[in-house]
GROMACS .gro file of C-alpha atoms in nm:
model
  212
    1MET     CA    1  -0.621   1.670  -2.425
    2LEU     CA    2  -0.802   1.976  -2.544
    3GLU     CA    3  -0.662   2.275  -2.737
    4GLU     CA    4  -0.352   2.433  -2.581
    5PRO     CA    5  -0.435   2.734  -2.362
    6GLY     CA    6  -0.203   3.037  -2.337
    7LEU     CA    7   0.132   3.001  -2.156
    8LEU     CA    8   0.036   3.221  -1.854
    9ARG     CA    9  -0.287   3.023  -1.804
   10THR     CA   10  -0.100   2.687  -1.820
   11LEU     CA   11   0.165   2.813  -1.575
   12ASP     CA   12  -0.107   2.922  -1.338
   13GLU     CA   13  -0.280   2.579  -1.362
   14ASP     CA   14   0.063   2.412  -1.297
   15ILE     CA   15   0.111   2.606  -0.971
   16ARG     CA   16  -0.251   2.539  -0.859
   17VAL     CA   17  -0.221   2.159  -0.904
   18VAL     CA   18   0.111   2.153  -0.708
   19VAL     CA   19  -0.060   2.324  -0.409
   20ALA     CA   20  -0.354   2.093  -0.441
   21ARG     CA   21  -0.163   1.765  -0.455
   22ASP     CA   22   0.141   1.836  -0.225
   23PRO     CA   23   0.012   1.851   0.138
   24SER     CA   24   0.352   1.984   0.252
   25LEU     CA   25   0.293   2.309   0.083
   26ALA     CA   26   0.074   2.574   0.250
   27ASN     CA   27   0.043   2.830  -0.032
   28ARG     CA   28   0.143   2.937  -0.381
   29TRP     CA   29   0.465   3.106  -0.261
   30GLU     CA   30   0.596   2.778  -0.122
   31ALA     CA   31   0.492   2.599  -0.442
   32ILE     CA   32   0.717   2.826  -0.651
   33GLY     CA   33   1.018   2.652  -0.508
   34HIS     CA   34   0.879   2.302  -0.575
   35THR     CA   35   1.126   2.097  -0.781
   36GLY     CA   36   0.867   1.932  -1.001
   37LEU     CA   37   0.711   2.267  -1.074
   38SER     CA   38   1.037   2.416  -1.183
   39ALA     CA   39   1.100   2.124  -1.414
   40VAL     CA   40   0.755   2.148  -1.569
   41TRP     CA   41   0.784   2.525  -1.619
   42ALA     CA   42   1.126   2.492  -1.782
   43HIS     CA   43   0.992   2.230  -2.015
   44ARG     CA   44   0.699   2.453  -2.108
   45VAL     CA   45   0.957   2.711  -2.233
   46ALA     CA   46   1.187   2.453  -2.390
   47HIS     CA   47   0.902   2.283  -2.582
   48ARG     CA   48   0.790   2.618  -2.729
   49LEU     CA   49   1.141   2.689  -2.846
   50TYR     CA   50   1.164   2.337  -2.988
   51ARG     CA   51   0.840   2.374  -3.188
   52ARG     CA   52   0.976   2.700  -3.327
   53ARG     CA   53   1.288   2.509  -3.454
   54MET     CA   54   1.508   2.689  -3.198
   55ARG     CA   55   1.641   2.354  -3.096
   56THR     CA   56   1.988   2.460  -2.967
   57ALA     CA   57   1.813   2.713  -2.734
   58ALA     CA   58   1.554   2.451  -2.627
   59ARG     CA   59   1.826   2.196  -2.542
   60ALA     CA   60   2.007   2.459  -2.340
   61VAL     CA   61   1.703   2.524  -2.135
   62ALA     CA   62   1.649   2.151  -2.077
   63ARG     CA   63   2.013   2.103  -1.969
   64VAL     CA   64   1.993   2.384  -1.714
   65ALA     CA   65   1.666   2.245  -1.585
   66ARG     CA   66   1.820   1.896  -1.546
   67ARG     CA   67   2.114   2.024  -1.350
   68ARG     CA   68   1.892   2.229  -1.116
   69THR     CA   69   1.604   1.981  -1.066
   70GLY     CA   70   1.731   1.629  -1.149
   71VAL     CA   71   1.446   1.591  -1.401
   72GLU     CA   72   1.536   1.519  -1.762
   73ILE     CA   73   1.255   1.597  -2.024
   74HIS     CA   74   1.345   1.612  -2.377
   75PRO     CA   75   1.224   1.947  -2.530
   76GLY     CA   76   1.032   1.744  -2.790
   77ALA     CA   77   0.817   1.563  -2.532
   78VAL     CA   78   0.459   1.683  -2.507
   79LEU     CA   79   0.318   1.747  -2.159
   80GLY     CA   80  -0.054   1.814  -2.109
   81ARG     CA   81  -0.213   2.049  -1.860
   82ARG     CA   82  -0.189   2.015  -1.479
   83VAL     CA   83   0.092   1.760  -1.496
   84PHE     CA   84   0.228   1.700  -1.138
   85ILE     CA   85   0.576   1.568  -1.081
   86ASP     CA   86   0.623   1.496  -0.710
   87HIS     CA   87   0.989   1.511  -0.580
   88GLY     CA   88   1.118   1.496  -0.931
   89ALA     CA   89   1.447   1.318  -0.864
   90SER     CA   90   1.568   1.114  -1.168
   91VAL     CA   91   1.252   1.141  -1.370
   92VAL     CA   92   1.329   1.084  -1.741
   93ILE     CA   93   1.081   1.160  -2.031
   94GLY     CA   94   1.187   1.090  -2.385
   95GLN     CA   95   1.159   1.293  -2.710
   96THR     CA   96   0.842   1.142  -2.856
   97ALA     CA   97   0.664   1.087  -2.532
   98VAL     CA   98   0.314   1.234  -2.483
   99VAL     CA   99   0.181   1.289  -2.142
  100GLY     CA  100  -0.182   1.368  -2.095
  101ASP     CA  101  -0.374   1.606  -1.869
  102ASP     CA  102  -0.380   1.558  -1.488
  103VAL     CA  103  -0.103   1.304  -1.486
  104THR     CA  104   0.083   1.241  -1.160
  105ILE     CA  105   0.454   1.130  -1.185
  106TYR     CA  106   0.654   1.039  -0.883
  107GLN     CA  107   1.039   1.017  -0.856
  108GLN     CA  108   1.259   0.796  -1.071
  109VAL     CA  109   0.988   0.740  -1.335
  110THR     CA  110   1.112   0.665  -1.684
  111LEU     CA  111   0.911   0.717  -2.003
  112GLY     CA  112   1.174   0.585  -2.234
  113ALA     CA  113   1.255   0.396  -2.557
  114VAL     CA  114   1.331   0.022  -2.587
  115GLY     CA  115   1.686   0.080  -2.703
  116TRP     CA  116   1.888   0.192  -3.005
  117TRP     CA  117   1.921  -0.159  -3.133
  118THR     CA  118   1.536  -0.156  -3.189
  119ASP     CA  119   1.479   0.219  -3.251
  120ASN     CA  120   1.744   0.243  -3.535
  121ARG     CA  121   1.527  -0.008  -3.732
  122ARG     CA  122   1.209   0.207  -3.711
  123PRO     CA  123   1.114   0.439  -3.998
  124PRO     CA  124   1.228   0.797  -3.946
  125GLY     CA  125   0.984   1.004  -3.743
  126THR     CA  126   0.823   0.695  -3.585
  127ARG     CA  127   0.726   0.726  -3.225
  128ARG     CA  128   0.966   0.558  -2.980
  129HIS     CA  129   0.825   0.660  -2.648
  130PRO     CA  130   0.497   0.606  -2.454
  131VAL     CA  131   0.174   0.798  -2.483
  132VAL     CA  132   0.028   0.836  -2.133
  133GLY     CA  133  -0.352   0.908  -2.111
  134ASP     CA  134  -0.527   1.160  -1.894
  135GLY     CA  135  -0.534   1.106  -1.518
  136VAL     CA  136  -0.270   0.832  -1.513
  137ILE     CA  137  -0.068   0.785  -1.195
  138LEU     CA  138   0.296   0.664  -1.224
  139GLY     CA  139   0.443   0.545  -0.895
  140ALA     CA  140   0.801   0.575  -0.777
  141ASN     CA  141   1.057   0.407  -1.007
  142ALA     CA  142   0.789   0.288  -1.256
  143THR     CA  143   0.925   0.230  -1.601
  144VAL     CA  144   0.733   0.252  -1.927
  145LEU     CA  145   0.925   0.162  -2.239
  146GLY     CA  146   0.860   0.181  -2.614
  147PRO     CA  147   0.567   0.325  -2.824
  148VAL     CA  148   0.309   0.192  -2.594
  149THR     CA  149  -0.024   0.355  -2.506
  150ILE     CA  150  -0.134   0.382  -2.138
  151GLY     CA  151  -0.513   0.426  -2.116
  152ALA     CA  152  -0.667   0.713  -1.915
  153ARG     CA  153  -0.687   0.680  -1.539
  154ALA     CA  154  -0.456   0.377  -1.531
  155LEU     CA  155  -0.227   0.329  -1.226
  156ILE     CA  156   0.128   0.194  -1.258
  157GLY     CA  157   0.256   0.108  -0.918
  158ALA     CA  158   0.604   0.163  -0.772
  159MET     CA  159   0.879  -0.043  -0.936
  160ALA     CA  160   0.643  -0.177  -1.206
  161THR     CA  161   0.768  -0.205  -1.566
  162VAL     CA  162   0.543  -0.173  -1.863
  163THR     CA  163   0.620  -0.271  -2.221
  164GLU     CA  164   0.281  -0.314  -2.379
  165ASP     CA  165  -0.045  -0.117  -2.416
  166LEU     CA  166  -0.269  -0.078  -2.109
  167PRO     CA  167  -0.650  -0.027  -2.126
  168PRO     CA  168  -0.810   0.271  -1.948
  169GLY     CA  169  -0.831   0.214  -1.574
  170ALA     CA  170  -0.575  -0.069  -1.568
  171ARG     CA  171  -0.378  -0.138  -1.253
  172VAL     CA  172  -0.011  -0.269  -1.277
  173TYR     CA  173   0.186  -0.363  -0.971
  174ALA     CA  174   0.535  -0.493  -0.929
  175ALA     CA  175   0.598  -0.844  -0.793
  176PRO     CA  176   0.592  -0.845  -0.412
  177PRO     CA  177   0.922  -0.895  -0.242
  178VAL     CA  178   1.016  -1.239  -0.101
  179VAL     CA  179   1.039  -1.220   0.282
  180ARG     CA  180   1.231  -1.483   0.464
  181LEU     CA  181   1.264  -1.519   0.840
  182ALA     CA  182   1.605  -1.489   1.001
  183PRO     CA  183   1.759  -1.808   1.146
  184PRO     CA  184   1.712  -1.845   1.525
  185GLY     CA  185   2.004  -1.681   1.706
  186PRO     CA  186   2.313  -1.511   1.559
  187ARG     CA  187   2.559  -1.713   1.356
  188ALA     CA  188   2.932  -1.687   1.415
  189VAL     CA  189   3.117  -1.547   1.113
  190PRO     CA  190   3.436  -1.746   1.025
  191ASP     CA  191   3.758  -1.552   1.046
  192ALA     CA  192   4.056  -1.577   0.803
  193ASP     CA  193   4.156  -1.909   0.968
  194GLY     CA  194   3.817  -2.052   0.901
  195VAL     CA  195   3.744  -2.096   1.273
  196PRO     CA  196   3.406  -1.942   1.378
  197GLY     CA  197   3.449  -1.666   1.633
  198ALA     CA  198   3.820  -1.708   1.673
  199VAL     CA  199   4.034  -1.402   1.710
  200PRO     CA  200   4.314  -1.396   1.440
  201ASP     CA  201   4.675  -1.409   1.559
  202ALA     CA  202   4.754  -1.071   1.412
  203VAL     CA  203   4.470  -0.904   1.607
  204GLN     CA  204   4.582  -1.070   1.926
  205ALA     CA  205   4.939  -0.942   1.867
  206LEU     CA  206   4.815  -0.581   1.809
  207ALA     CA  207   4.608  -0.602   2.131
  208SER     CA  208   4.897  -0.735   2.336
  209ALA     CA  209   5.137  -0.456   2.198
  210GLY     CA  210   4.891  -0.194   2.296
  211SER     CA  211   4.860  -0.072   1.932
  212TRP     CA  212   4.489  -0.005   1.986
   0.00000   0.00000   0.00000
C-alpha cells in the first residue's frame, strides 16, 4: 500500500474498479447503486472521522451503512485502494483489520477476531484482526480469524477458514463435500403406527366424512 491519495481520487478509483470487475454493470451510473461500492464509500468517510477522533459520528455512519448494505465494517479498519466488495451481503471486517490494495471480497466474508476469551488477554492496542495483502481474493463465506497475515495475491476459496499466516500466492480451499448415491427406488416412510405406507385411521375417517 502506497501513500494515501486524496478522497476524491480514491472514490473515483473505487467506482472504476466496480465497473471493471462486475460484468453486470454497463457504466459508471449503474455502478453508483452497487451495494459493495456504497459500503466502501461509507467506510471511507467513517474511517476519516474515526482517525480524527470523531468516533461517535464514525460509528453512526457505519451503522447506517450496515442497515442499508448488509456490510459491517468497523470505522477503525483500514481499507486500501480499489477494494472490491461483490454482492456485499453479511461481510464483516473488524476494527484492527487491514485490507490491502486491489483486494476482492465476496459475500459473507468475515475478517474477524478469535474471540473475547482470547482477545481480553492481549495487551491493549494489540492487533486482533487479519492483515490482508495486496491482490488477495476472498471467496464467498471465507473466514479469516485472528491477527494473521495473508500474503499478497493469495486466494482463499469459498467456505474456507484460515487461522494462521499464509505466504504470498497461497491457495486455500475448503474440504470438498461428501456425495453419496441415493438408494435404488423410493423408500416408504413409516406412519404414526409404524407401518410403512399405511394410511392412519384418523386420516381415513376424515376422508370418509368428506372433511377434505
